[in-house]
Amino acid sequence: MTARTHKTRSAAQAPNSAPARPARRVRNADIAAVFEEIADILDIQDENPFRVRAYRNAARVVGGYGCDLGALLAQGQPLPKLPNIGADLAAKIDEIARTGTCELLERLRKKVPRGITALLKVPGLGPKRVGFLYRNLGIKSAAQLLEAARGGRIRGHPGFSEKLEQKLLEGAQVELERGGHMLIARAADIAERLIDALKRAPGVKQVVAAGSFRRMRETVGDLDLLAVATDARAVTERFVHYEDVEEILAQGETRCSVRLRSGLQVDLRVVDEDAAGSALQYFTGSKAHGIALRRRAQQGGLKLNEYGLFRGKRRVAGATEESVYRALGLPWIPPELREDRGEIEAAAAGRLPKLIELADLKGDLHAHTDASDGHSGLAEMAAAARAAGLEYLAITEHSPHLSVAHGLDADRLLRHAETIDRLNETLRGITLLKGVEVDILEDGRLDLPDDVLARLDLVVGAVHSAFELPRARQTRRILRALEHPCFTILAHPGGRLLGERPAMDLDMAAVIAAAKARGCFLELNAQPQRLDLSDEHCRMAKEQGVPIAIDSDAHGTAHFAHLRFGIGQARRGWLEAADVINTLPLKKLRPRLRACFRR
Ligand code: DGT
Ligand code: CA
Ligand code: CA
C-alpha cells in the first residue's frame, strides 16, 4: 500500500463522536448497497452460503422497494413486512437507516483488504474465486491480478484453467483502464445529493452538472460540476467538507477536486455569471463537439473558450449556452447530441430532432412481478406504474428455461394471464397487458409452445444464455426468433451488462433489417446496467424505421425510476417520440401489437 499524501476526511473527524447519526438521508439504494457489500465480503471469506444468500436477498428486496424505508423509520413508523426479512435483518435496516452503515459491515471491512471487492467486477471472478486468489496468491487488486495472470501464476490452481487465466488477464486490463467508470444511475443519485448540498451554501446562485453526466452517457468517469456564486470560497469550503468526501485531491480559489467514498471523483469549478453559459458549454463537452464548435467559431472570425465567445477582445456571448450557439448561427443543441456525430451540421440546417422526453412515455412493455423473479405483486406494480404516469404496463414474466428466475411454464403463465384479466376489471387509470419474456433458445426457437404465446397481448423475446456463440450463429439464432409468428419485441438486443459482460457478437444491421421486414420492435432496456440498445444502434434502427420500445424491465416498484435513463440513452440515439412505440396511447398501441402476430 502506498502512503496517503492527501488529507483525508476521516482523519479530520472527531474520533469518538456521539451515537452516529447520518448527516444525510439514507435511501433504499444505500441500504441495499450495505447488504450487498456484506454478502460480498462474507462470500469472499467462504462463509455459510445461506447467510450470504440472506443478505443478497435483503439487498434485492430493499433496493426494489417502492417507498422510502429511511423516511418511514424517521417518522417513527414501524418497518413494513418485507419478504424473507426476519427480525435480525429488520434491525439492521433500522441501524443502516439511522447511521448510514452497520456495525457488522464495519467489522467485516477490517477483515479484508480495502478494495478487494472491486475485483468482483472482473468477468470470471465471483466472490469464491476472489477469496481463493487472495488467500492463496495474495491478490488484492486488479493490478496484482494482471501481474499474476501475465506470469502464468493463476493457471493450474483448482478451478483455474489456462483459458480462465487469459480471460482474467483481459478483464483486469479492462478494469484498470476503466478506472472506475460508474453507472449513470448511481452517479445521478450521488450528484443530485451533492448538488442539493452545494445549493444550500451561502451566496450560491446556480449549481449544475456538466461533462459526460449531462450528456447522459451510460457510465461516467468523473463528475464535473459548475457553480455560480457571489462567494466562491463559501462554495468550495462546503464542497470539500461535504460528508461523503473521502479525499481532497486539489483545492484552489475557484477549482476543487475530491474523491467521494463511493470512489467517484468530482471536479467543481466556480465560474463568473457573465461566462456561465460558455463555461457550461465547454465543460459539457464532448471534447469532439467542443473542437468542432471552436472550428466553426474560427471560421467566423471568432474565438470560443470557457470564458466566452470573443471577437477580438470583445465578448459577444457567454452568459447562457443559447447565446453562444446563437452567435454561431445555431440553435441550442441538447447535450445528449454533443458527440460530433452530425449534430452541428443538423443544427445549421435546422434539422435537429425534437428529442423524446420522459413525459412522452405512455406505458411500459417489459416488467416482472413476484410470480417470476420480481419482488412486488401485480397490484403493487400496477399502482407504481400508474404513479409513474403510465397508462399501461405489460407483465412479462420469464419462461421455464430461465429456471434461476423461476420462469413460468405454460400452465402457470396462462393462469397468471387469467389473474391479470381479473385484476384489470378492478384497476383504474392503468391497464395491464399480458405478455411474457420468453427465452430465445440457442437454436432460435422460443421457450414456450406457439399456441400459448398466441393467447398473449405481446411476446418479448430475449437471450439469457449462450452469449458467446460465433457471430454468424448468433445472428442466425436471433433472426430465426424474429420469424416466430408471435414475436413482438426483442429485449435487450445486445445482451451486454455494463462492466460485466460485453455485448454479443451480432450483426445488428441484419437484426434491424429483419425487424423491419418482420414488422416487430426492438427494445431499449432502461436498466442502468443494460441501457441496451446502444445509442448508435438506436440511431440505426430509427434510420431504418424500426420502432423502439423503451422499457424499465422493472423487478420492483422502484424501478420505474430507471425509465429516465432509458430516455437519456434514446436521446443520445437521436430518437423522437414518434420513433418509440410506447409513446402511443393504449388505444393506438393495441392494433400495432396485434399486427405483429401472424395468424
Ligand atoms: P468522463 O468524465 O470520462 O466520463 O467524460 P467527460 O466528457 O465528462 O470528460 P472530462 O471529465 O475529462 O471533461 C469534461 C469536459 O471538459 C469534456 O467533455 C470537455 C471538456 N474538456 C476537458 N478536457 C478537454 C480538452 O483537453 N480539450 C477540450 N476541447 N475539452 C476538454
Ligand atoms: Ca467527467
Ligand atoms: Ca472531469
XYZ file of C-alpha atoms and ligand atoms in Angstrom:
632
model
C 0.000 0.000 0.000
C 1.300 3.438 -0.836
C 1.099 6.122 1.812
C -1.721 8.596 1.524
C -0.331 12.001 0.656
C -3.616 13.828 0.746
C -5.527 14.882 3.754
C -8.414 12.534 4.340
C -11.750 13.409 5.763
C -11.867 10.576 8.225
C -8.661 11.795 9.818
C -10.240 15.186 10.318
C -13.321 13.820 12.040
C -13.677 13.661 15.785
C -12.614 10.175 16.911
C -15.318 9.442 19.433
C -18.420 11.261 18.432
C -21.857 10.815 19.972
C -24.108 7.992 18.699
C -23.704 8.047 14.952
C -26.369 9.915 13.083
C -26.249 10.055 9.293
C -25.599 13.569 8.024
C -27.704 12.743 5.010
C -30.855 10.810 4.402
C -30.234 7.143 3.806
C -32.108 5.808 0.812
C -33.201 2.296 -0.019
C -30.370 2.039 -2.540
C -27.842 2.834 0.231
C -29.283 0.153 2.491
C -29.165 -2.318 -0.393
C -25.531 -1.406 -1.097
C -24.592 -2.134 2.538
C -26.258 -5.568 2.370
C -24.640 -6.289 -0.984
C -21.211 -5.464 0.374
C -21.791 -7.621 3.468
C -22.793 -10.523 1.213
C -19.715 -9.996 -0.978
C -17.300 -9.977 1.937
C -18.915 -12.993 3.620
C -18.805 -14.815 0.326
C -15.143 -13.903 -0.259
C -14.466 -15.331 3.195
C -16.236 -18.534 2.184
C -18.904 -18.115 4.838
C -22.141 -20.078 5.124
C -23.961 -19.779 1.770
C -27.354 -19.412 3.437
C -26.129 -16.399 5.335
C -24.712 -14.909 2.128
C -27.962 -15.526 0.297
C -29.981 -13.905 3.067
C -28.035 -10.639 2.646
C -28.241 -10.759 -1.147
C -31.967 -11.287 -0.935
C -32.289 -8.411 1.543
C -30.365 -6.150 -0.857
C -32.721 -7.040 -3.684
C -35.875 -6.603 -1.661
C -34.861 -3.270 -0.147
C -33.378 -1.969 -3.417
C -36.599 -2.652 -5.281
C -38.959 -1.496 -2.531
C -41.222 1.289 -3.710
C -41.348 3.565 -0.714
C -38.516 5.131 1.216
C -37.811 2.988 4.297
C -35.472 5.557 5.843
C -38.196 8.194 5.682
C -40.774 5.817 7.209
C -38.495 4.957 10.106
C -37.561 8.605 10.603
C -41.266 9.373 11.029
C -41.349 6.781 13.780
C -43.373 4.305 11.767
C -42.692 0.571 12.042
C -40.847 -1.216 9.260
C -43.379 -2.745 6.833
C -43.408 -6.520 6.429
C -40.841 -7.387 3.757
C -40.500 -10.809 2.101
C -37.855 -13.000 3.800
C -36.693 -10.213 6.101
C -36.581 -11.532 9.663
C -36.012 -9.720 12.927
C -32.233 -9.631 12.587
C -32.266 -8.094 9.101
C -35.045 -5.708 10.101
C -32.867 -4.481 12.970
C -30.019 -3.953 10.520
C -32.247 -1.973 8.179
C -33.092 0.231 11.123
C -29.423 0.589 12.050
C -28.388 1.464 8.490
C -31.233 3.929 8.094
C -30.096 5.692 11.279
C -26.323 5.572 10.792
C -25.705 5.038 7.088
C -23.784 1.831 7.791
C -23.870 -1.104 10.160
C -21.558 -2.460 12.746
C -21.285 -5.829 11.006
C -20.104 -4.255 7.754
C -17.527 -2.103 9.514
C -16.210 -5.200 11.268
C -16.117 -7.225 8.045
C -14.341 -4.467 6.129
C -11.446 -4.643 8.575
C -11.026 -8.320 7.804
C -10.369 -7.939 4.068
C -8.017 -5.579 2.236
C -9.527 -2.297 1.090
C -10.748 -2.509 -2.447
C -10.717 -6.274 -2.773
C -14.422 -6.158 -3.591
C -13.519 -4.201 -6.754
C -12.070 -7.452 -8.100
C -15.624 -8.788 -8.265
C -16.156 -6.604 -11.324
C -13.663 -8.637 -13.346
C -15.607 -11.062 -15.577
C -14.960 -14.623 -14.489
C -14.383 -13.681 -10.863
C -17.059 -14.255 -8.252
C -16.587 -13.976 -4.502
C -15.390 -17.587 -4.208
C -12.572 -17.108 -6.690
C -11.654 -13.683 -5.328
C -11.365 -15.284 -1.878
C -9.245 -18.115 -3.239
C -6.873 -15.800 -5.117
C -6.487 -13.615 -2.048
C -5.810 -16.467 0.383
C -3.556 -18.462 -1.892
C -1.823 -15.895 -4.084
C -2.245 -12.721 -2.032
C -4.064 -10.949 -4.884
C -5.942 -7.887 -3.660
C -6.180 -5.558 -6.669
C -6.703 -5.548 -10.439
C -3.049 -4.606 -10.884
C -1.921 -7.645 -8.889
C -4.349 -9.843 -10.782
C -2.898 -8.638 -14.084
C 0.631 -9.294 -12.910
C -0.165 -12.811 -11.661
C -2.041 -13.692 -14.877
C 0.812 -12.384 -17.029
C 3.246 -14.505 -15.034
C 1.096 -17.600 -15.554
C 0.741 -17.990 -11.781
C -3.023 -18.500 -11.790
C -3.473 -21.482 -14.130
C -3.383 -24.917 -12.568
C -4.962 -23.918 -9.262
C -8.211 -25.816 -8.681
C -10.902 -24.299 -10.898
C -8.495 -22.023 -12.787
C -7.744 -23.170 -16.325
C -5.312 -21.507 -18.686
C -8.305 -20.209 -20.612
C -9.749 -18.611 -17.480
C -6.369 -17.087 -16.706
C -6.374 -15.428 -20.131
C -9.895 -14.142 -19.526
C -8.863 -12.728 -16.132
C -5.860 -11.065 -17.716
C -8.114 -9.281 -20.203
C -10.656 -8.444 -17.510
C -8.002 -6.996 -15.216
C -6.786 -4.807 -18.069
C -10.286 -3.536 -18.772
C -10.832 -2.871 -15.078
C -7.592 -0.888 -14.846
C -8.325 1.138 -17.991
C -11.879 1.804 -16.946
C -10.507 3.454 -13.846
C -13.812 3.001 -12.099
C -16.394 4.197 -14.588
C -19.661 4.458 -12.721
C -23.174 3.671 -13.965
C -25.168 6.806 -14.708
C -27.954 5.877 -12.271
C -25.547 5.580 -9.363
C -23.787 8.784 -10.375
C -27.168 10.539 -10.602
C -28.021 9.578 -7.071
C -24.701 10.885 -5.789
C -24.704 14.005 -7.991
C -28.196 15.084 -7.050
C -27.485 14.926 -3.326
C -24.206 16.771 -3.696
C -25.765 19.474 -5.871
C -28.531 19.928 -3.269
C -25.944 20.371 -0.545
C -23.933 22.888 -2.572
C -27.035 24.884 -3.434
C -27.547 25.457 0.275
C -24.140 27.153 0.651
C -24.400 30.925 1.203
C -24.374 33.095 -1.920
C -24.901 30.250 -4.365
C -26.915 31.178 -7.434
C -26.627 28.037 -9.515
C -25.055 24.588 -9.421
C -25.223 22.302 -12.450
C -23.591 19.120 -13.659
C -21.669 19.201 -16.941
C -19.455 16.571 -18.615
C -20.494 13.079 -19.613
C -23.128 13.107 -16.873
C -25.019 15.934 -18.548
C -24.642 14.204 -21.896
C -26.284 11.161 -20.260
C -23.522 8.743 -21.122
C -24.282 5.275 -19.777
C -21.271 5.479 -17.458
C -19.242 8.443 -16.241
C -15.535 8.659 -15.476
C -15.902 11.598 -13.147
C -18.451 14.242 -12.325
C -17.958 17.850 -13.448
C -19.884 20.485 -11.502
C -20.150 24.193 -12.211
C -21.309 26.785 -9.717
C -22.175 30.461 -9.986
C -21.853 32.212 -6.623
C -21.205 35.588 -5.068
C -18.621 33.998 -2.777
C -16.525 31.285 -4.431
C -14.847 30.365 -1.157
C -18.106 29.560 0.572
C -18.930 27.040 -2.148
C -15.517 25.383 -2.304
C -15.460 25.125 1.502
C -18.884 23.482 1.535
C -17.685 21.170 -1.219
C -14.531 19.895 0.486
C -16.414 19.445 3.767
C -19.295 17.526 2.216
C -19.920 14.447 4.346
C -19.187 11.960 1.561
C -15.744 13.351 0.739
C -13.032 10.800 1.344
C -10.076 12.644 -0.057
C -9.341 16.162 -1.272
C -7.323 15.887 -4.459
C -6.878 19.594 -5.199
C -8.176 22.778 -3.673
C -7.878 26.260 -5.157
C -9.825 29.530 -5.112
C -12.324 28.542 -7.779
C -11.446 24.923 -8.605
C -11.504 21.840 -6.425
C -11.359 18.100 -6.932
C -12.349 15.464 -4.429
C -12.873 11.762 -4.296
C -16.072 10.612 -2.626
C -16.425 7.488 -0.530
C -18.185 5.823 -3.464
C -14.910 6.201 -5.398
C -16.385 8.857 -7.697
C -14.117 11.809 -8.403
C -15.828 15.203 -8.595
C -14.398 18.386 -10.125
C -16.028 21.653 -9.105
C -15.425 24.961 -10.829
C -16.881 28.250 -9.666
C -17.420 30.465 -12.699
C -18.415 34.090 -13.430
C -22.056 34.716 -14.126
C -21.137 36.519 -17.376
C -19.349 33.404 -18.609
C -21.604 30.747 -17.056
C -23.000 29.676 -20.457
C -19.659 29.350 -22.205
C -18.207 27.500 -19.193
C -21.160 25.114 -19.205
C -20.765 24.651 -22.943
C -17.033 23.994 -22.594
C -17.229 21.570 -19.682
C -20.213 19.690 -21.037
C -18.124 18.527 -23.952
C -17.774 16.211 -25.544
C -14.248 17.106 -26.435
C -15.005 16.314 -30.085
C -18.095 18.544 -30.108
C -16.105 21.348 -28.458
C -13.369 21.122 -31.065
C -15.866 21.183 -33.935
C -17.660 24.162 -32.426
C -14.433 26.109 -31.905
C -13.536 25.438 -35.527
C -16.864 26.919 -36.579
C -16.164 29.974 -34.401
C -12.750 30.464 -36.000
C -14.262 30.261 -39.471
C -16.491 33.175 -38.474
C -13.533 35.174 -37.147
C -14.483 34.446 -33.529
C -12.736 32.768 -30.641
C -14.586 30.401 -28.317
C -13.303 29.255 -24.944
C -14.656 28.591 -21.467
C -14.679 32.366 -20.722
C -16.898 33.338 -23.634
C -17.212 33.870 -27.360
C -14.945 36.736 -28.437
C -14.453 38.968 -31.455
C -11.019 40.327 -30.763
C -11.129 41.337 -27.114
C -14.868 41.950 -27.047
C -17.080 39.247 -25.563
C -20.054 38.757 -27.865
C -21.712 35.903 -25.951
C -21.221 33.748 -22.870
C -23.859 34.291 -20.173
C -26.013 31.425 -21.482
C -25.382 28.461 -23.743
C -28.170 29.677 -26.023
C -26.316 32.970 -26.550
C -23.150 31.113 -27.532
C -24.859 28.824 -30.033
C -26.969 31.689 -31.388
C -23.910 33.849 -32.015
C -22.501 30.938 -34.002
C -25.652 30.832 -36.120
C -27.015 27.717 -34.439
C -29.981 26.749 -32.319
C -29.144 25.377 -28.865
C -28.050 21.749 -29.183
C -29.234 19.279 -26.497
C -26.252 17.902 -24.522
C -27.088 14.277 -25.413
C -26.338 15.039 -29.069
C -22.985 16.699 -28.465
C -20.656 13.975 -29.713
C -19.713 15.420 -33.108
C -21.849 12.850 -34.864
C -23.508 15.276 -37.263
C -25.364 17.421 -34.721
C -23.654 20.690 -35.709
C -24.478 20.135 -39.378
C -28.059 19.187 -38.487
C -28.383 22.277 -36.280
C -27.024 24.534 -39.023
C -29.529 23.073 -41.464
C -32.413 23.471 -38.999
C -32.827 19.711 -38.862
C -32.161 18.863 -35.215
C -34.509 16.135 -33.986
C -37.148 17.081 -31.446
C -35.867 14.601 -28.882
C -38.178 12.374 -26.894
C -38.885 13.291 -23.249
C -39.855 11.204 -20.252
C -43.373 12.666 -20.288
C -43.900 11.267 -23.798
C -43.941 7.679 -22.487
C -47.474 6.352 -22.097
C -46.626 2.857 -20.979
C -44.010 0.236 -20.323
C -43.842 -3.081 -22.178
C -41.493 -5.155 -20.013
C -41.857 -5.812 -16.275
C -41.784 -8.684 -13.784
C -43.663 -9.499 -10.610
C -43.034 -11.910 -7.762
C -44.568 -14.609 -9.958
C -41.092 -14.916 -11.523
C -38.039 -13.043 -10.259
C -39.607 -9.687 -9.395
C -40.254 -8.776 -5.794
C -43.578 -6.971 -5.873
C -47.056 -8.260 -6.635
C -49.203 -7.470 -9.683
C -51.379 -4.883 -7.982
C -48.405 -3.092 -6.455
C -46.601 -2.957 -9.784
C -49.739 -1.623 -11.464
C -50.106 1.101 -8.846
C -46.434 2.059 -9.118
C -46.644 2.264 -12.915
C -49.675 4.494 -12.647
C -47.886 6.674 -10.101
C -45.034 6.943 -12.615
C -47.524 8.495 -15.042
C -48.080 5.445 -17.239
C -51.419 4.241 -18.599
C -50.401 0.683 -19.397
C -47.896 -1.878 -18.190
C -47.050 -5.204 -19.814
C -46.393 -8.027 -17.381
C -43.706 -10.175 -18.944
C -42.542 -12.979 -16.638
C -39.683 -15.280 -17.548
C -40.164 -18.619 -19.310
C -39.152 -22.063 -17.890
C -35.662 -22.188 -19.431
C -34.598 -19.410 -17.077
C -35.055 -21.559 -14.009
C -32.934 -19.304 -11.768
C -35.596 -16.639 -12.337
C -38.477 -19.045 -11.551
C -39.639 -18.943 -15.147
C -43.323 -19.810 -15.691
C -44.365 -22.909 -17.584
C -47.349 -22.845 -19.955
C -49.924 -23.662 -17.257
C -48.706 -21.116 -14.771
C -48.397 -18.485 -17.482
C -51.987 -18.988 -18.630
C -53.245 -18.870 -15.057
C -51.218 -15.695 -14.498
C -52.891 -14.244 -17.593
C -56.307 -15.022 -16.103
C -55.321 -13.299 -12.881
C -54.308 -10.259 -14.908
C -57.687 -10.252 -16.708
C -59.498 -10.304 -13.371
C -57.273 -7.629 -11.894
C -57.800 -5.359 -14.901
C -61.512 -5.274 -14.110
C -60.769 -3.582 -10.805
C -57.883 -1.313 -11.839
C -58.444 2.359 -12.517
C -56.144 4.572 -14.572
C -53.846 1.751 -15.618
C -54.230 -1.345 -17.781
C -52.046 -4.419 -17.526
C -51.104 -6.189 -20.735
C -50.480 -9.909 -20.830
C -47.018 -10.712 -22.062
C -44.030 -12.909 -21.452
C -40.280 -12.559 -21.628
C -39.626 -15.786 -23.412
C -36.105 -17.171 -23.736
C -34.672 -17.368 -27.209
C -33.084 -20.811 -27.106
C -29.687 -21.497 -28.576
C -31.181 -22.628 -31.893
C -33.509 -19.615 -32.149
C -36.706 -21.392 -31.069
C -38.804 -19.800 -28.336
C -39.107 -21.460 -24.949
C -42.955 -21.848 -24.892
C -45.475 -23.508 -27.225
C -46.855 -21.388 -30.083
C -50.491 -21.791 -29.051
C -49.678 -20.443 -25.583
C -47.794 -17.435 -26.942
C -50.656 -16.729 -29.343
C -53.009 -16.131 -26.410
C -50.995 -13.187 -25.081
C -51.066 -9.488 -25.978
C -47.358 -9.402 -26.761
C -44.301 -11.637 -26.779
C -41.000 -10.180 -25.647
C -38.109 -12.429 -26.676
C -34.706 -12.337 -25.033
C -31.351 -14.080 -24.949
C -30.290 -15.253 -21.482
C -27.794 -17.970 -22.427
C -25.107 -18.863 -24.983
C -23.894 -15.259 -25.249
C -20.618 -16.353 -26.759
C -21.810 -18.018 -29.960
C -19.833 -17.015 -33.041
C -21.227 -14.023 -34.921
C -22.869 -15.888 -37.793
C -24.605 -18.385 -35.499
C -25.670 -15.745 -33.017
C -27.161 -13.638 -35.807
C -28.944 -16.644 -37.315
C -30.342 -17.500 -33.884
C -31.878 -14.034 -33.441
C -33.209 -13.860 -36.997
C -34.924 -17.223 -36.530
C -36.542 -15.991 -33.312
C -37.846 -12.864 -35.037
C -39.537 -15.106 -37.599
C -41.784 -16.609 -34.918
C -45.420 -15.742 -35.750
C -45.950 -14.033 -32.366
C -42.657 -12.215 -31.955
C -43.270 -8.641 -30.781
C -40.211 -7.100 -29.086
C -36.561 -8.141 -28.988
C -35.494 -7.362 -25.411
C -32.014 -6.001 -24.583
C -30.781 -6.889 -28.091
C -27.049 -6.540 -27.406
C -27.052 -8.687 -24.274
C -24.381 -6.640 -22.529
C -24.110 -5.937 -18.821
C -22.058 -2.789 -18.329
C -18.803 -3.508 -16.556
C -19.581 -7.199 -16.504
C -20.333 -8.727 -19.860
C -19.624 -7.333 -23.329
C -22.333 -7.201 -25.983
C -22.817 -10.364 -28.029
C -21.008 -10.601 -31.319
C -24.014 -9.906 -33.513
C -24.702 -8.386 -36.939
C -27.011 -5.670 -35.640
C -27.615 -4.229 -39.096
C -29.027 -7.620 -40.133
C -31.174 -7.781 -36.983
C -32.543 -4.305 -37.630
C -33.290 -5.153 -41.260
C -35.058 -8.349 -40.175
C -37.123 -6.490 -37.561
C -38.091 -4.011 -40.271
C -39.154 -6.788 -42.636
C -40.968 -8.661 -39.878
C -42.709 -5.543 -38.526
C -41.641 -6.095 -34.933
C -39.861 -3.833 -32.452
C -36.516 -3.533 -30.697
C -36.204 -2.725 -27.036
C -34.169 -0.055 -25.373
C -33.922 -1.619 -21.936
C -33.635 1.136 -19.316
C -31.984 -0.911 -16.573
C -28.891 1.110 -15.691
C -26.592 -1.861 -16.156
C -28.047 -2.607 -19.586
C -29.089 0.566 -21.456
C -29.326 -1.744 -24.410
C -29.846 -0.925 -27.424
C -26.788 1.255 -27.510
C -27.123 4.853 -28.699
C -25.584 4.057 -32.091
C -27.962 1.156 -32.647
C -30.967 3.289 -31.649
C -29.972 5.662 -34.391
C -29.557 2.846 -36.907
C -32.997 1.484 -36.017
C -34.556 4.924 -36.359
C -32.967 5.415 -39.767
C -34.388 2.075 -40.896
C -37.801 2.920 -39.467
C -37.837 0.193 -36.800
C -39.814 1.356 -33.750
C -38.171 1.142 -30.319
C -39.828 0.191 -27.029
C -38.239 1.964 -24.048
C -38.871 -0.413 -21.145
C -37.983 -0.408 -17.467
C -37.705 -4.205 -17.150
C -38.842 -3.409 -13.605
C -38.382 -6.119 -10.996
C -39.757 -3.917 -8.215
C -41.891 -0.831 -7.786
C -38.860 1.473 -7.501
C -37.565 0.516 -10.925
C -39.884 2.684 -12.983
C -37.489 5.460 -11.978
C -34.999 3.901 -14.393
C -37.067 4.964 -17.384
C -35.393 8.378 -17.277
C -32.040 6.758 -18.072
C -33.634 4.900 -20.971
C -34.881 8.275 -22.190
C -31.359 9.680 -21.831
C -29.986 6.869 -23.963
C -32.799 7.290 -26.512
C -31.963 10.977 -26.802
C -28.317 10.083 -27.365
C -29.643 7.898 -30.178
C -31.494 10.883 -31.721
C -34.928 9.332 -31.035
C -38.102 11.371 -31.204
C -41.435 10.452 -29.629
C -42.660 9.098 -32.958
C -39.775 6.602 -33.063
C -40.879 4.989 -29.804
C -43.820 2.602 -29.810
C -44.779 3.082 -26.169
C -45.417 6.780 -26.631
C -48.684 5.641 -28.244
C -51.804 5.687 -26.098
C -53.161 2.204 -25.403
C -55.914 2.525 -27.996
C -53.365 3.077 -30.755
C -50.846 0.634 -29.334
C -53.181 -2.381 -29.319
C -53.578 -2.654 -33.093
C -49.808 -2.219 -33.511
C -49.180 -5.125 -31.117
C -51.814 -7.252 -32.820
C -50.253 -6.572 -36.212
C -47.086 -8.337 -35.010
C -48.999 -11.597 -34.599
C -49.362 -13.608 -37.775
C -52.397 -15.777 -37.527
P -15.751 11.219 -18.491
O -15.544 12.071 -17.287
O -14.569 10.434 -18.855
O -16.970 10.369 -18.385
O -16.032 12.187 -19.746
P -16.199 13.769 -19.805
O -16.698 14.098 -21.166
O -17.000 14.273 -18.658
O -14.699 14.286 -19.746
P -13.890 15.109 -18.654
O -14.430 14.986 -17.296
O -12.455 14.761 -18.861
O -14.018 16.607 -19.135
C -15.264 17.280 -19.074
C -15.420 18.141 -20.282
O -14.424 19.194 -20.286
C -15.198 17.423 -21.588
O -16.343 16.726 -22.015
C -14.801 18.552 -22.489
C -14.009 19.455 -21.600
N -12.575 19.160 -21.737
C -11.775 18.590 -20.821
N -10.538 18.457 -21.265
C -10.522 18.951 -22.511
C -9.518 19.089 -23.523
O -8.347 18.739 -23.347
N -9.895 19.653 -24.692
C -11.175 20.052 -24.905
N -11.505 20.565 -26.068
N -12.146 19.920 -23.990
C -11.817 19.389 -22.816
Ca -16.450 13.967 -16.457
Ca -13.555 15.985 -15.142
